[in-house]
Each structure stands twice: as structure tokens, then as C-alpha cells.
Coordinates of C-alpha atoms and ligand atoms in Angstrom, one line a residue:
M1 CA 0.0 0.0 0.0
S2 CA 1.3 3.4 -0.9
K3 CA 2.0 6.1 1.8
S4 CA -0.9 8.1 3.0
K5 CA -0.6 11.7 1.7
I6 CA -0.9 14.5 4.3
M7 CA -1.2 18.2 3.7
I8 CA -0.1 20.7 6.4
V9 CA -1.9 24.0 6.9
E10 CA 0.2 26.0 9.3
D11 CA 1.3 29.7 9.2
E12 CA 4.3 29.3 11.6
S13 CA 6.9 27.8 9.3
I14 CA 9.1 26.4 12.1
I15 CA 6.2 24.4 13.5
A16 CA 5.2 23.4 10.0
E17 CA 8.7 22.1 9.2
D18 CA 8.9 20.3 12.5
L19 CA 5.6 18.7 11.8
A20 CA 6.6 17.6 8.3
D21 CA 9.7 15.9 9.7
S22 CA 7.7 14.0 12.3
L23 CA 5.2 12.9 9.7
K24 CA 7.9 11.6 7.4
T25 CA 9.5 9.6 10.2
M26 CA 6.1 8.2 10.9
G27 CA 5.9 7.0 7.3
Y28 CA 3.6 9.5 5.8
A29 CA 4.1 11.5 2.6
V30 CA 3.8 15.3 3.1
V31 CA 2.3 16.5 -0.2
D32 CA 2.2 20.2 0.7
I33 CA 2.7 22.8 3.4
V34 CA 0.4 25.9 3.0
S35 CA 0.0 28.9 5.3
S36 CA -3.5 30.3 4.6
G37 CA -7.0 29.1 4.4
E38 CA -7.5 30.2 0.8
E39 CA -4.4 28.3 -0.2
A40 CA -5.6 25.3 1.7
I41 CA -8.8 25.1 -0.2
L42 CA -7.0 25.4 -3.6
M43 CA -4.3 22.9 -2.8
A44 CA -6.6 20.3 -1.2
A45 CA -8.6 20.2 -4.5
E46 CA -5.4 19.9 -6.5
K47 CA -3.4 17.5 -4.4
Q48 CA -6.2 15.4 -3.0
P49 CA -4.4 14.4 0.2
N50 CA -5.7 11.6 2.3
L51 CA -5.7 13.9 5.4
I52 CA -5.2 17.5 6.3
L53 CA -3.6 18.8 9.5
M54 CA -5.1 22.3 9.9
D55 CA -4.0 25.0 12.3
V56 CA -7.1 26.8 13.7
M57 CA -5.5 30.3 13.9
L58 CA -4.2 31.4 10.5
Q59 CA -3.0 34.7 9.2
G60 CA -5.3 36.3 6.6
K61 CA -9.0 36.6 6.4
M62 CA -9.9 33.0 6.7
D63 CA -9.2 30.9 9.8
G64 CA -8.7 27.2 9.8
I65 CA -12.3 26.3 10.8
T66 CA -13.8 28.2 7.9
A67 CA -11.3 26.7 5.5
A68 CA -12.1 23.2 6.8
E69 CA -15.8 23.8 6.3
Q70 CA -15.3 24.8 2.7
I71 CA -13.0 21.9 2.0
Q72 CA -15.4 19.4 3.4
S73 CA -18.4 20.8 1.5
S74 CA -16.8 19.6 -1.8
L75 CA -14.2 17.0 -0.8
Q76 CA -14.4 14.2 1.6
I77 CA -11.0 14.6 3.2
P78 CA -10.6 14.0 7.0
I79 CA -9.3 17.0 8.8
I80 CA -7.4 17.2 12.1
F81 CA -7.2 20.5 13.9
L82 CA -4.1 21.9 15.6
T83 CA -4.3 24.7 18.1
A84 CA -2.1 26.3 20.7
Y85 CA -4.8 27.2 23.1
T86 CA -8.4 26.1 23.8
D87 CA -10.9 28.7 24.6
N88 CA -14.4 27.4 24.8
K89 CA -15.7 29.4 21.8
T90 CA -13.1 28.0 19.5
L91 CA -13.6 24.6 20.8
Q92 CA -17.2 24.8 20.0
R93 CA -16.7 26.0 16.5
V94 CA -14.2 23.2 16.0
K95 CA -16.7 20.6 17.3
A96 CA -19.3 21.9 14.9
T97 CA -17.2 20.9 11.9
N98 CA -17.3 17.4 13.1
P99 CA -13.5 17.0 12.9
F100 CA -11.6 13.8 12.7
G101 CA -9.2 14.9 15.5
Y102 CA -8.1 17.7 17.6
I103 CA -4.5 18.2 18.8
V104 CA -3.2 20.8 21.2
K105 CA 0.2 22.2 20.5
P106 CA 2.9 21.4 21.5
F107 CA 2.0 17.9 20.5
E108 CA 3.5 14.6 21.4
E109 CA 4.6 12.6 18.4
R110 CA 2.9 9.5 19.8
N111 CA -0.4 11.3 20.2
L112 CA -0.2 12.8 16.7
H113 CA 0.5 9.4 15.1
L114 CA -2.4 7.8 16.9
T115 CA -4.8 10.6 16.0
I116 CA -3.8 10.4 12.4
E117 CA -4.2 6.7 12.2
I118 CA -7.6 6.8 13.9
A119 CA -8.7 9.4 11.4
L120 CA -7.5 7.5 8.4
Q121 CA -9.0 4.3 9.8
R122 CA -12.3 6.0 10.4
H123 CA -12.3 7.4 6.9
H124 CA -10.4 4.7 5.4
Y125 CA -10.6 6.0 1.9
D126 CA -9.2 4.0 -0.9
P127 CA -5.6 5.0 -0.9
I128 CA -5.1 4.5 -4.6
T129 CA -7.9 6.5 -6.1
L130 CA -8.7 8.5 -3.0
L131 CA -12.3 7.6 -3.6
P132 CA -14.5 6.4 -0.7
N133 CA -14.1 2.7 -0.2
R134 CA -16.8 0.1 0.1
S135 CA -17.6 0.6 3.8
L136 CA -17.9 4.3 3.3
F137 CA -20.0 3.8 0.2
I138 CA -22.4 1.5 2.2
S139 CA -22.7 3.8 5.1
R140 CA -23.4 6.7 2.7
L141 CA -26.0 4.6 0.9
N142 CA -27.6 3.8 4.2
E143 CA -27.6 7.4 5.1
I144 CA -29.2 8.5 1.8
L145 CA -31.8 5.8 2.0
S146 CA -32.8 6.3 5.6
H147 CA -33.2 10.0 4.7
K148 CA -35.4 9.1 1.7
N149 CA -37.1 6.3 3.4
Q150 CA -39.6 8.5 5.2
A151 CA -42.5 6.7 6.8
S152 CA -44.9 6.9 3.9
L153 CA -42.5 5.7 1.2
G154 CA -41.1 3.1 3.5
D155 CA -44.6 1.7 4.3
L156 CA -45.5 1.6 0.6
C157 CA -42.4 -0.3 -0.2
K158 CA -43.0 -2.9 2.4
I159 CA -46.3 -3.8 0.7
N160 CA -43.9 -5.2 -1.8
K161 CA -45.8 -4.0 -4.9
P162 CA -43.1 -2.3 -6.9
H163 CA -45.5 -1.1 -9.6
K164 CA -47.5 0.9 -7.1
Y165 CA -44.8 3.5 -6.8
Q166 CA -43.6 3.7 -10.4
N167 CA -43.9 7.5 -10.2
F168 CA -41.8 8.1 -7.2
P169 CA -38.4 9.6 -7.8
K170 CA -35.8 6.8 -8.2
I171 CA -32.3 6.7 -7.0
P172 CA -30.0 5.0 -9.5
I173 CA -27.2 2.8 -8.1
F174 CA -24.4 1.9 -10.6
Y175 CA -21.9 -0.9 -10.4
I176 CA -19.1 -0.3 -12.7
S177 CA -16.4 -2.8 -13.6
L178 CA -13.5 -2.0 -15.9
D179 CA -13.3 -4.7 -18.6
R180 CA -10.1 -6.8 -18.9
I181 CA -8.0 -4.6 -16.6
N182 CA -5.8 -7.6 -15.8
R183 CA -4.4 -7.4 -19.3
I184 CA -3.0 -4.0 -18.6
K185 CA -1.6 -5.0 -15.3
V186 CA 0.1 -8.0 -16.9
T187 CA 1.5 -6.1 -19.9
L188 CA 2.3 -2.7 -18.3
G189 CA 2.7 -3.5 -14.6
S190 CA 0.5 -2.9 -11.6
K191 CA 1.7 0.7 -11.2
N192 CA 0.1 1.4 -14.5
G193 CA -3.0 -0.5 -13.5
E194 CA -3.3 1.8 -10.5
L195 CA -2.8 4.8 -12.8
V196 CA -5.7 3.6 -14.9
L197 CA -7.9 3.4 -11.8
C198 CA -7.0 6.9 -10.7
N199 CA -7.4 8.3 -14.2
I200 CA -10.9 6.8 -14.6
A201 CA -11.9 7.9 -11.1
K202 CA -10.8 11.4 -12.0
R203 CA -12.6 11.5 -15.3
L204 CA -15.8 10.3 -13.8
K205 CA -15.7 12.8 -11.0
E206 CA -15.0 15.6 -13.4
S207 CA -17.5 14.8 -16.1
I208 CA -20.5 13.4 -14.3
S209 CA -22.2 16.1 -12.4
C210 CA -25.1 14.2 -10.8
I211 CA -23.0 11.9 -8.6
E212 CA -24.0 11.6 -5.0
I213 CA -21.0 9.4 -4.2
L214 CA -18.5 7.5 -6.3
A215 CA -16.5 4.8 -4.5
R216 CA -14.0 2.2 -5.4
L217 CA -15.1 -1.1 -4.1
E218 CA -12.2 -3.4 -5.0
A219 CA -9.9 -4.3 -7.9
A220 CA -11.3 -2.5 -10.9
E221 CA -14.8 -2.1 -9.5
F222 CA -16.6 1.1 -8.7
A223 CA -20.0 1.9 -7.3
M224 CA -21.9 5.1 -7.7
I225 CA -25.1 6.6 -6.3
L226 CA -26.7 9.3 -8.5
N227 CA -29.0 12.0 -7.5
S228 CA -32.6 10.8 -7.8
V229 CA -34.2 10.8 -11.3
E230 CA -37.8 10.9 -12.4
Q231 CA -37.3 8.5 -15.2
K232 CA -35.2 5.5 -15.7
Q233 CA -34.1 6.9 -19.0
D234 CA -32.2 9.7 -17.2
A235 CA -30.0 7.1 -15.5
I236 CA -29.6 5.3 -18.8
D237 CA -28.3 8.5 -20.4
V238 CA -25.7 8.8 -17.6
A239 CA -24.7 5.2 -18.1
Q240 CA -24.1 5.8 -21.8
S241 CA -22.0 8.9 -21.1
I242 CA -19.9 6.9 -18.6
L243 CA -19.2 4.3 -21.2
D244 CA -18.1 7.1 -23.6
I245 CA -15.9 8.8 -21.0
I246 CA -14.2 5.6 -20.0
S247 CA -13.5 4.5 -23.6
Q248 CA -11.6 7.7 -24.4
P249 CA -8.0 6.5 -25.0
M250 CA -5.3 6.9 -22.3
V251 CA -1.6 7.1 -22.9
L252 CA 0.5 4.9 -20.6
E253 CA 4.3 4.6 -21.1
G254 CA 3.9 5.9 -24.7
Y255 CA 1.1 3.3 -25.5
E256 CA -2.4 4.3 -26.3
V257 CA -4.6 2.2 -24.1
Y258 CA -8.3 1.6 -24.5
I259 CA -10.5 0.8 -21.5
T260 CA -14.1 -0.2 -21.6
A261 CA -16.5 -0.9 -18.7
S262 CA -19.6 -3.0 -17.8
I263 CA -22.3 -1.2 -15.9
G264 CA -25.1 -2.6 -13.8
I265 CA -27.9 -0.4 -12.8
T266 CA -30.5 -0.8 -10.1
F267 CA -33.1 1.6 -8.7
Y268 CA -34.1 2.4 -5.2
P269 CA -36.9 1.8 -4.3
L270 CA -38.2 0.1 -7.5
D271 CA -35.9 -2.9 -7.3
D272 CA -35.4 -3.1 -3.6
I273 CA -35.2 -1.1 -0.4
E274 CA -32.4 -2.9 1.3
V275 CA -28.8 -1.6 0.9
D276 CA -27.3 -5.1 0.6
E277 CA -29.9 -6.2 -2.0
L278 CA -29.5 -3.0 -4.0
L279 CA -25.7 -3.6 -4.3
K280 CA -26.3 -7.3 -5.1
N281 CA -28.8 -6.3 -7.8
A282 CA -26.4 -3.8 -9.3
N283 CA -23.6 -6.4 -9.2
A284 CA -25.8 -9.0 -10.9
A285 CA -26.8 -6.5 -13.6
M286 CA -23.1 -5.6 -14.1
Y287 CA -22.3 -9.3 -14.5
H288 CA -25.0 -9.5 -17.1
A289 CA -23.3 -6.7 -18.9
Q290 CA -20.0 -8.5 -18.8
Q291 CA -21.7 -11.6 -20.2
K292 CA -22.8 -9.6 -23.1
G293 CA -19.2 -8.8 -23.9
G294 CA -18.5 -5.7 -21.9
N295 CA -18.7 -2.1 -22.9
N296 CA -22.5 -1.9 -22.2
Y297 CA -24.9 -1.3 -19.4
Q298 CA -27.7 -3.5 -18.1
L299 CA -30.7 -2.7 -15.9
H300 CA -31.4 -5.0 -13.0
K301 CA -34.4 -7.2 -13.8
S302 CA -35.9 -9.2 -11.1
E303 CA -38.4 -11.8 -12.0
A304 CA -40.7 -10.2 -9.5
V305 CA -40.6 -6.9 -11.3
V306 CA -41.1 -8.4 -14.7
I307 CA -44.1 -10.3 -13.4
S308 CA -45.5 -7.3 -11.6
L309 CA -45.2 -5.2 -14.7
E310 CA -47.1 -7.8 -16.7
Q311 CA -49.6 -8.0 -13.8
M312 CA -50.0 -4.3 -13.8
A313 CA -50.9 -4.3 -17.5
L314 CA -53.3 -7.1 -16.9
E315 CA -54.8 -5.4 -13.9
T316 CA -55.4 -2.2 -15.8
N317 CA -57.2 -4.2 -18.5
L318 CA -59.1 -6.2 -16.0
R319 CA -60.4 -2.9 -14.4
N320 CA -61.8 -1.9 -17.7
A321 CA -63.1 -5.2 -18.8
L322 CA -66.4 -4.9 -17.1
K323 CA -67.3 -1.5 -18.6
R324 CA -66.0 -2.6 -22.0
S325 CA -68.2 -5.7 -21.9
E326 CA -65.3 -8.0 -22.5
F327 CA -66.6 -10.7 -20.2
Q328 CA -69.0 -13.4 -21.2
V329 CA -70.6 -16.2 -19.3
Y330 CA -70.3 -19.7 -20.8
Y331 CA -72.6 -22.5 -19.7
Q332 CA -71.5 -26.1 -19.3
P333 CA -74.4 -28.5 -19.1
K334 CA -74.9 -30.8 -16.2
V335 CA -76.6 -34.0 -17.1
N336 CA -78.7 -36.4 -15.0
L337 CA -77.1 -39.9 -15.3
R338 CA -80.4 -41.8 -15.0
T339 CA -82.5 -39.8 -17.5
G340 CA -79.6 -38.5 -19.7
K341 CA -81.3 -35.1 -19.7
I342 CA -79.7 -31.7 -19.1
T343 CA -80.6 -30.6 -15.6
G344 CA -78.9 -27.2 -15.7
A345 CA -75.5 -25.6 -16.2
E346 CA -72.4 -24.3 -14.4
A347 CA -71.7 -20.7 -15.3
L348 CA -68.1 -20.2 -16.2
I349 CA -66.7 -16.8 -17.0
R350 CA -64.7 -16.0 -20.1
W351 CA -62.6 -12.9 -20.8
H352 CA -62.1 -11.7 -24.3
H353 CA -58.9 -9.6 -23.8
P354 CA -58.5 -7.0 -26.5
E355 CA -55.0 -8.1 -27.4
K356 CA -54.5 -11.5 -25.7
G357 CA -57.7 -13.0 -27.0
L358 CA -59.3 -15.5 -24.6
V359 CA -57.8 -15.4 -21.1
S360 CA -58.4 -18.4 -18.9
P361 CA -60.2 -17.7 -15.6
A362 CA -57.4 -19.6 -13.9
E363 CA -55.2 -16.7 -14.9
F364 CA -57.3 -13.8 -14.1
I365 CA -59.5 -14.9 -11.2
P366 CA -56.6 -14.9 -8.7
L367 CA -55.7 -11.4 -9.9
A368 CA -59.3 -10.3 -9.6
E369 CA -59.3 -11.7 -6.1
E370 CA -56.1 -9.9 -5.1
T371 CA -57.4 -6.6 -6.4
G372 CA -60.9 -7.0 -5.1
L373 CA -62.3 -6.7 -8.6
I374 CA -63.8 -10.2 -8.0
I375 CA -66.6 -8.6 -6.0
S376 CA -68.0 -6.7 -8.9
I377 CA -67.1 -9.4 -11.5
G378 CA -68.6 -12.1 -9.4
E379 CA -71.9 -10.1 -9.0
W380 CA -72.0 -9.5 -12.7
V381 CA -71.6 -13.3 -13.4
L382 CA -74.3 -14.1 -10.9
R383 CA -76.7 -11.5 -12.2
T384 CA -76.1 -12.5 -15.9
A385 CA -76.4 -16.2 -15.2
C386 CA -79.6 -15.8 -13.1
N387 CA -81.1 -13.6 -15.8
Q388 CA -80.3 -16.1 -18.5
T389 CA -81.7 -18.9 -16.4
K390 CA -84.9 -17.0 -15.9
I391 CA -85.1 -16.5 -19.7
W392 CA -84.6 -20.2 -20.4
Q393 CA -87.1 -21.2 -17.8
E394 CA -89.7 -18.9 -19.3
A395 CA -89.0 -20.4 -22.7
G396 CA -90.1 -23.7 -21.2
F397 CA -86.9 -25.3 -20.1
F398 CA -87.9 -26.0 -16.6
P399 CA -86.7 -27.0 -14.1
F400 CA -83.3 -25.6 -14.8
Q401 CA -80.5 -25.3 -12.1
I402 CA -77.8 -22.7 -12.5
A403 CA -74.5 -23.2 -10.6
V404 CA -72.3 -20.2 -10.0
N405 CA -68.8 -20.3 -8.5
L406 CA -67.9 -18.2 -5.5
S407 CA -64.3 -17.4 -4.6
R408 CA -62.5 -16.8 -1.3
R409 CA -62.6 -13.0 -1.4
Q410 CA -66.3 -13.0 -2.3
F411 CA -66.9 -15.4 0.5
I412 CA -65.4 -13.2 3.2
Q413 CA -67.1 -10.1 1.9
R414 CA -69.4 -8.4 4.4
N415 CA -73.2 -8.9 3.9
L416 CA -72.5 -11.5 1.2
E417 CA -75.6 -13.4 2.0
E418 CA -77.8 -10.3 1.7
R419 CA -76.2 -9.2 -1.5
I420 CA -76.7 -12.5 -3.2
I421 CA -80.3 -12.8 -2.0
K422 CA -81.0 -9.2 -3.3
I423 CA -79.7 -10.2 -6.8
I424 CA -82.0 -13.2 -6.9
Q425 CA -84.9 -11.2 -5.9
E426 CA -84.2 -8.5 -8.5
V427 CA -83.9 -11.1 -11.2
D428 CA -86.9 -12.9 -9.7
L429 CA -85.4 -16.4 -9.9
K430 CA -86.6 -19.1 -7.5
P431 CA -83.8 -19.4 -4.9
N432 CA -83.8 -23.2 -5.2
N433 CA -82.8 -22.9 -8.8
L434 CA -79.5 -21.4 -7.8
E435 CA -76.6 -23.4 -6.7
L436 CA -73.5 -21.7 -5.2
E437 CA -70.2 -23.7 -5.7
I438 CA -67.7 -23.2 -2.9
T439 CA -64.6 -25.2 -2.1
E440 CA -63.9 -27.3 1.0
S441 CA -61.0 -25.2 2.1
L442 CA -63.0 -22.0 1.8
V443 CA -65.4 -23.4 4.3
M444 CA -62.7 -24.8 6.6
Q445 CA -60.8 -21.6 6.7
N446 CA -63.8 -19.5 7.6
E447 CA -65.7 -22.0 9.6
K448 CA -67.6 -19.6 11.8
A449 CA -68.5 -17.2 9.1
A450 CA -69.3 -20.0 6.7
S451 CA -71.7 -21.6 9.1
K452 CA -73.7 -18.4 9.4
I453 CA -73.7 -17.6 5.7
I454 CA -74.6 -21.1 4.6
K455 CA -77.5 -21.3 7.1
S456 CA -79.0 -18.0 6.0
W457 CA -78.8 -19.1 2.3
Q458 CA -80.4 -22.4 3.2
E459 CA -83.2 -20.8 5.0
F460 CA -83.8 -18.7 1.9
G461 CA -83.7 -21.8 -0.3
I462 CA -80.4 -21.4 -2.2
K463 CA -78.4 -24.7 -2.7
I464 CA -74.8 -25.1 -1.8
S465 CA -72.4 -27.4 -3.5
I466 CA -68.9 -28.4 -2.5
D467 CA -66.6 -27.9 -5.5
D468 CA -63.4 -29.8 -6.2
F469 CA -64.3 -32.3 -3.5
G470 CA -61.3 -34.4 -2.4
T471 CA -58.6 -31.9 -3.2
G472 CA -58.9 -29.8 0.0
Y473 CA -58.8 -30.8 3.6
S474 CA -61.0 -33.8 2.9
S475 CA -62.3 -33.7 6.4
L476 CA -65.5 -35.6 6.1
S477 CA -66.9 -34.7 9.5
Y478 CA -67.9 -31.2 8.4
L479 CA -70.1 -32.7 5.7
R480 CA -72.5 -33.6 8.5
E481 CA -72.2 -30.2 10.2
F482 CA -73.1 -28.0 7.3
P483 CA -76.3 -28.2 5.3
F484 CA -74.7 -28.8 1.9
D485 CA -76.8 -30.1 -1.0
V486 CA -74.3 -31.3 -3.6
I487 CA -70.8 -32.7 -3.7
K488 CA -68.8 -32.3 -6.9
I489 CA -66.1 -35.0 -7.2
D490 CA -63.0 -33.3 -8.5
K491 CA -61.9 -34.1 -12.0
S492 CA -58.5 -35.5 -10.8
F493 CA -60.4 -38.5 -9.3
I494 CA -62.5 -39.0 -12.4
R495 CA -59.3 -38.9 -14.5
N496 CA -57.9 -41.8 -12.5
I497 CA -60.8 -44.1 -11.8
T498 CA -60.3 -46.3 -14.8
A499 CA -56.6 -46.5 -14.3
D500 CA -56.1 -46.8 -10.6
S501 CA -58.0 -49.2 -8.3
K502 CA -57.4 -47.1 -5.2
T503 CA -59.0 -44.0 -6.8
E504 CA -61.8 -46.3 -7.9
A505 CA -62.4 -47.4 -4.4
I506 CA -62.3 -43.8 -3.0
T507 CA -64.7 -42.5 -5.6
I508 CA -67.2 -45.3 -4.8
A509 CA -66.8 -44.5 -1.1
I510 CA -67.4 -40.8 -1.7
I511 CA -70.6 -41.5 -3.6
Q512 CA -71.9 -43.9 -1.0
M513 CA -71.1 -41.5 1.9
A514 CA -72.7 -38.6 0.1
H515 CA -75.9 -40.6 -0.5
S516 CA -76.0 -41.6 3.2
L517 CA -76.0 -37.9 4.0
N518 CA -78.7 -37.2 1.4
L519 CA -76.3 -35.3 -0.8
R520 CA -76.5 -35.2 -4.6
V521 CA -73.2 -36.2 -6.3
V522 CA -71.9 -34.6 -9.4
A523 CA -68.8 -35.9 -11.3
E524 CA -66.9 -33.1 -13.0
G525 CA -64.4 -33.5 -15.9
V526 CA -65.9 -36.6 -17.4
E527 CA -64.2 -37.2 -20.7
T528 CA -64.5 -40.8 -21.6
Q529 CA -67.2 -43.5 -22.0
A530 CA -65.4 -45.7 -19.5
E531 CA -65.5 -43.0 -16.9
L532 CA -69.2 -42.5 -17.6
D533 CA -69.9 -46.2 -17.4
F534 CA -68.2 -46.4 -14.0
L535 CA -70.1 -43.4 -12.7
R536 CA -73.4 -44.8 -13.8
K537 CA -72.7 -48.2 -12.4
H538 CA -72.0 -46.6 -9.0
K539 CA -75.1 -44.5 -9.0
C540 CA -73.5 -41.1 -9.3
D541 CA -76.3 -38.6 -9.9
E542 CA -75.0 -36.2 -12.4
M543 CA -72.0 -35.6 -14.7
Q544 CA -70.4 -32.6 -16.3
G545 CA -67.6 -32.9 -18.8
Y546 CA -66.3 -32.7 -22.4
L547 CA -67.8 -36.1 -23.1
F548 CA -71.2 -34.5 -23.2
S549 CA -70.2 -30.9 -23.8
G550 CA -67.7 -28.3 -22.8
P551 CA -68.7 -24.8 -21.6
L552 CA -70.7 -23.0 -24.3
P553 CA -71.7 -19.5 -25.1
K554 CA -75.4 -18.9 -24.4
S555 CA -76.6 -19.2 -28.1
K556 CA -74.8 -22.6 -28.5
F557 CA -76.2 -23.8 -25.2
E558 CA -79.6 -22.8 -26.2
Q559 CA -79.3 -24.9 -29.3
L560 CA -78.6 -28.0 -27.1
L561 CA -81.7 -27.2 -25.1
K562 CA -83.8 -26.8 -28.2
E563 CA -82.4 -30.0 -29.7
G564 CA -83.2 -31.7 -26.5
K565 CA -79.7 -33.3 -26.6
K566 CA -79.5 -36.2 -24.3
L567 CA -76.7 -38.4 -22.9
V568 CA -76.8 -41.8 -24.3
Ligands
LIG601 P1 -64.1 -25.1 -11.7 O1 -65.1 -24.5 -10.9 O2 -63.5 -26.4 -11.2 O3 -64.7 -25.3 -13.1 C1 -64.6 -26.4 -13.9 C2 -63.5 -26.3 -14.9 O4 -63.3 -27.5 -15.6 C3 -63.8 -25.2 -16.0 O5 -62.6 -24.6 -16.3 C4 -64.3 -26.1 -17.1 O6 -64.1 -25.5 -18.4 C5 -63.3 -27.3 -17.0 N1 -63.9 -28.5 -17.6 C6 -65.2 -28.8 -17.8 N2 -65.3 -30.0 -18.3 C7 -64.1 -30.5 -18.4 C8 -63.5 -31.8 -18.8 O7 -64.2 -32.7 -19.3 N3 -62.2 -32.0 -18.7 C9 -61.4 -31.0 -18.2 N4 -60.1 -31.3 -18.1 N5 -61.8 -29.8 -17.8 C10 -63.2 -29.6 -17.9 P2 -62.6 -23.1 -16.6 O8 -63.8 -22.6 -17.2 O9 -61.3 -22.7 -17.2 O10 -62.6 -22.5 -15.1 C11 -61.5 -22.7 -14.3 C12 -61.8 -22.3 -12.9 O11 -62.0 -20.9 -12.8 C13 -63.1 -22.9 -12.4 O12 -62.9 -24.2 -11.9 C14 -63.5 -21.9 -11.3 O13 -62.8 -22.2 -10.1 C15 -62.9 -20.6 -11.8 N6 -64.1 -19.8 -12.4 C16 -64.6 -19.9 -13.6 N7 -65.6 -19.0 -13.7 C17 -65.7 -18.4 -12.5 C18 -66.6 -17.4 -12.0 O14 -67.5 -16.8 -12.6 N8 -66.4 -17.0 -10.7 C19 -65.4 -17.6 -9.9 N9 -65.3 -17.1 -8.7 N10 -64.6 -18.5 -10.4 C20 -64.7 -18.9 -11.7
LIG602 CA1 -67.0 -25.0 -10.2
LIG603 CA1 -64.4 -27.9 -10.0

């Protein structure tokens, strides 16, 4: 490691020379001795010492304290004050500058040495480039973020929905690595390698004006925090100019040397709010840039952010889908296995997305749940399906049972039972023509509320069916406790009954148990004749599945009703 460079600001030349001698014997390099505050400011910028020893009382207009304040406003150089006397007022002014040390003249060499070492340690700047080092960078980043991380922003971030604060100012964090620096070290020696680092550091500091802090982390790696930007593009522009600045040729030992860099960019708080994570993100993005051959920048892309951006787009579309009439209810027939006749239908929502085409409910129902949109979408399905049922009934297809799915969020909604009853009354459908499909786990997770809701529906006459039976808790005892009407055996059982004797036995047991409890049994997802034969043989009541028909738009479904299509 090279010697730490110290500048002396002292107007009594004998003391200054004495000091310089002591410092040299201690192993430091004295880069300059100046005698006024004005000179100190100029030379500190030019010589960039690692430390300044500053006399408090100086000749001229400016005293040491004022000079120190000015130096520290633009340079991060630790300053130790020297003074011959200590009146309280001076001491207080000194303290206000937050100095790295304070030495009373005449000083003891041992004390001086220790004070300097502590100051350098505390600051611990990178001795080669004189840039802040990693620990200083991290503490500065912490400082900046804690400052920005006021309660409101912090709380928002913790919700972990990056897209919610797209419009907040973003703080760009850059990780810059010089490409193939080892080649220079090997061919031109490590001294020249150090020169490159210093040169690049100098260029960056001089040409990029929006730097909050630039640090050398290790080897040929730098990190940088920029002032906050409104748009990512602003940071991208800076990255591009950094690449340009770095790639300007440099002359070393008569050779023209070309350096390039790989830059990784991450944004606080978009990508993360933790210091460690931000640095990791930026590093990963830098690595990505290296993989691409160097001399380029890459933005940090977390999977979460990519997904959330996609979700955000989907969410926006989903919000508009109802008003734009992009939803449609499809009807899948349920068929009585004894008579072969259609007994009713399950209403299944379809979304015709303007660009994506048909989007599966499995894809958007969870998002609708998360955003609460399921409440209005669910009510729309219910109203539409009940209305349609009423129309078909009036056209002579009677009795006709309509089944509508209810999801978790809907189920825990306040006044759900009243809201649903109100819709049925408005449509003027007989309550016992409506079946609400809920899952086992939904009931189990909200047992108390479920019990109340289910009872009030039952009193009103609405039927309840347990959807996807066998996939949830499979606790059979609650089948006795709740007044359910229907069990729908999940399609995963149906799929296996003809292949697996265990599944066969379970399915038979479910049907028998349900019957013993006076429950109707519907098999869902019936696709083959063998499955149908099995279900008939074991006295399953109804079936639903592609074998008879998939879900259909209302006009196609109406055709089936008119044809009087039967299961043979
Ligand atoms: P689910 O309630 O289990 O609905 C049955 C699913 O099985 C439907 O998928 C249906 O199209 C499909 N299906 C019908 N017959 C067969 C068959 O023979 N074989 C196979 N493999 N599949 C069959 P879909 O329409 O994609 O709906 C998926 C899920 O989305 C539904 O599962 C339901 O949980 C939910 N969902 C659909 N519409 C609504 C709605 O209006 N509200 C709520 N809350 N959820 C809905
Ligand atoms: Ca269902
Ligand atoms: Ca189901």
C-alpha cells in the first residue's frame, strides 16, 4: 500500500517544518505545506491528500475552521485541527465541523501518530484513487436511503408491490467494472494498473455532475449513487456517457490504451429497499453486462418486477373489462345420469382480452381476487347467469338449475348473503334454482362465518355445492355439520378411476357416503365413455364434462336445449 498523503496548513513555518519531519519519520508523505485558508482550499482540491492537518489560527481573512468547512463541502478529506490554546468558543466551533481529530500544541509525536491513524481508519478511503471505499459507500448509501425512506414511502415499499410507486423519484445505483483490466496489469505493470484506476476515477468525478457518491469497491470495480431521477431513461443516459468517457484512449508509457466498462444499474426503491440487496442487484446486472461482452450497461431485472409489470398491465385491462363488456358467461351442461337429460349448467366466466384473446379464468380470477375486482365481476356473473336462467325457464326449459362459482374473497365479503339474496330477488329467480359452488378449504378456513352464511342461504332456499371435493382438507366430518346439497367430485379423481383401483375405491366411497348424507353427487371433468360407465354403475347422480359438452356461449347452449340433446 502506498503512503498516505498528508497536507499541512500552518502559518508558523518552524512548526510546519517540524511537523513535516515528524510525519515523514512516521511513514507519511507530506504533499504540501500551506499557510493560509485560501491556499488550503485550492491545494486540497489539486493534491487530493488523504488527510489535512489544519491550524485553527491562520493569518489572513480566513481561519482554519472556515477553510475546513469549505473543503469538506466539496471534498471528503478527513481534517485534524491543531491549536495552541483552547478557549471554549473556538472549541465549540471546531466541534461543529465534526473534525476527525483535535490536537493541542505542543503535540507529542505518539499522540499525533495515533490521532492520524484513527482518522485514516475512520475514513479509510481507498488510498489509490482517494475515492471512498466500500464501507464508506455502504454507510453513505444507508444514510441516503434512511433519509429518503420516510414513513410513507417506506410503508408503501413494504407492501412489496413495486409497480405501485412507479412514479416516485428513483435513486439509481451503478456498479461499474472495468473490462479486462488484468491485461493492462500484466503487460504494463501494476503501477500502470493503478494509474488507470486513478485516471478513470478522475474522469468520472470531473465529467458526471449528478454523482451523489463514487466509490472504489475493490480491484477495478466502482460503485456510484446518482441524484434521484424521475425516469429510468435519465439514468440510462448517464450510463451511456460513462461508457463514452471511460472509452476515451489513455496514454501509458507511450502506448495508447483503450479501456471499456460493464455497468449494472438498479433503482431504489423500485428494485429493492435494502442496501445489501441493491448492491447485489447492481452487481448482478453488471455481471449480465460482462456476459454480453462488456462495454455496455444492463438494468437489474428481477423476475418479480417483470411479473408485476405484466400483472400491472393485466390489472389495468381487468379494471376496464367490465365496462367494455369483455366478459362473457359460458354455460357447461350438467346431465342427469339416470335420465340423460340436461338438468342445468355451471356458469363459467370468459374474458375476451382486446390483445391477448381469450384469457383463462385460472389466470385472471386470482388477480381479480387480489385486487378486489372479483366482487363486482362475481356479482356480474351471478346476475347474468340468473337472468339467463330465468329466460330459459320462461322459454319452457324447466326446471333448470344454474350453478355459480364463489371465490374466497367473495366469501369473506361483508353482507355477502344479503347481496346475493338481493340479486336473486331482483332477477326474480326461484332461490332453489340457484346453486353456489364453494370449495372445501374455503369453508374450513372460515368455519364460523361459513356456518352463518350457509345457514342463511339455506333458510332462503339457495343450494350449496362443495366444489373440487377431495382436493382440500378432505375432512368428512364437516359434511355432517353443514347443510350442503351437492358434492362435486374433483376431476382429478375422475381422470384416474379407470386406471387406478385405489381411486376407484375412493370414488365409490365418496358416492356412498354422500348418499348416506342425502347429498347429490356430481362428477366433473368426465371425458370418456369408460368414466361415464363407471359413474353410472356406482349411481353417481350427475355428470359434467367434455364427453357431453364443454362450456358453451349462451346461443350454442340454447341450441342444445332446443335440440333436447341427451346423454346416451
Ligand atoms: P371449476 O369451478 O372447477 O370449473 C370447472 C373447470 O373445468 C372449468 O374450467 C371447465 O371448463 C373445466 N372443464 C369442464 N369439463 C371438463 C372436462 O371434461 N375436462 C377437463 N379437463 N376440464 C373440464 P374453466 O372454465 O377454465 O374455469 C377454471 C376455474 O375458474 C373454475 O374451476 C373456477 O374455479 C374458476 N371460475 C370460472 N368462472 C368463474 C366465476 O365466474 N367466478 C369464480 N369465482 N370463479 C370462476
Ligand atoms: Ca365450479
Ligand atoms: Ca371444480
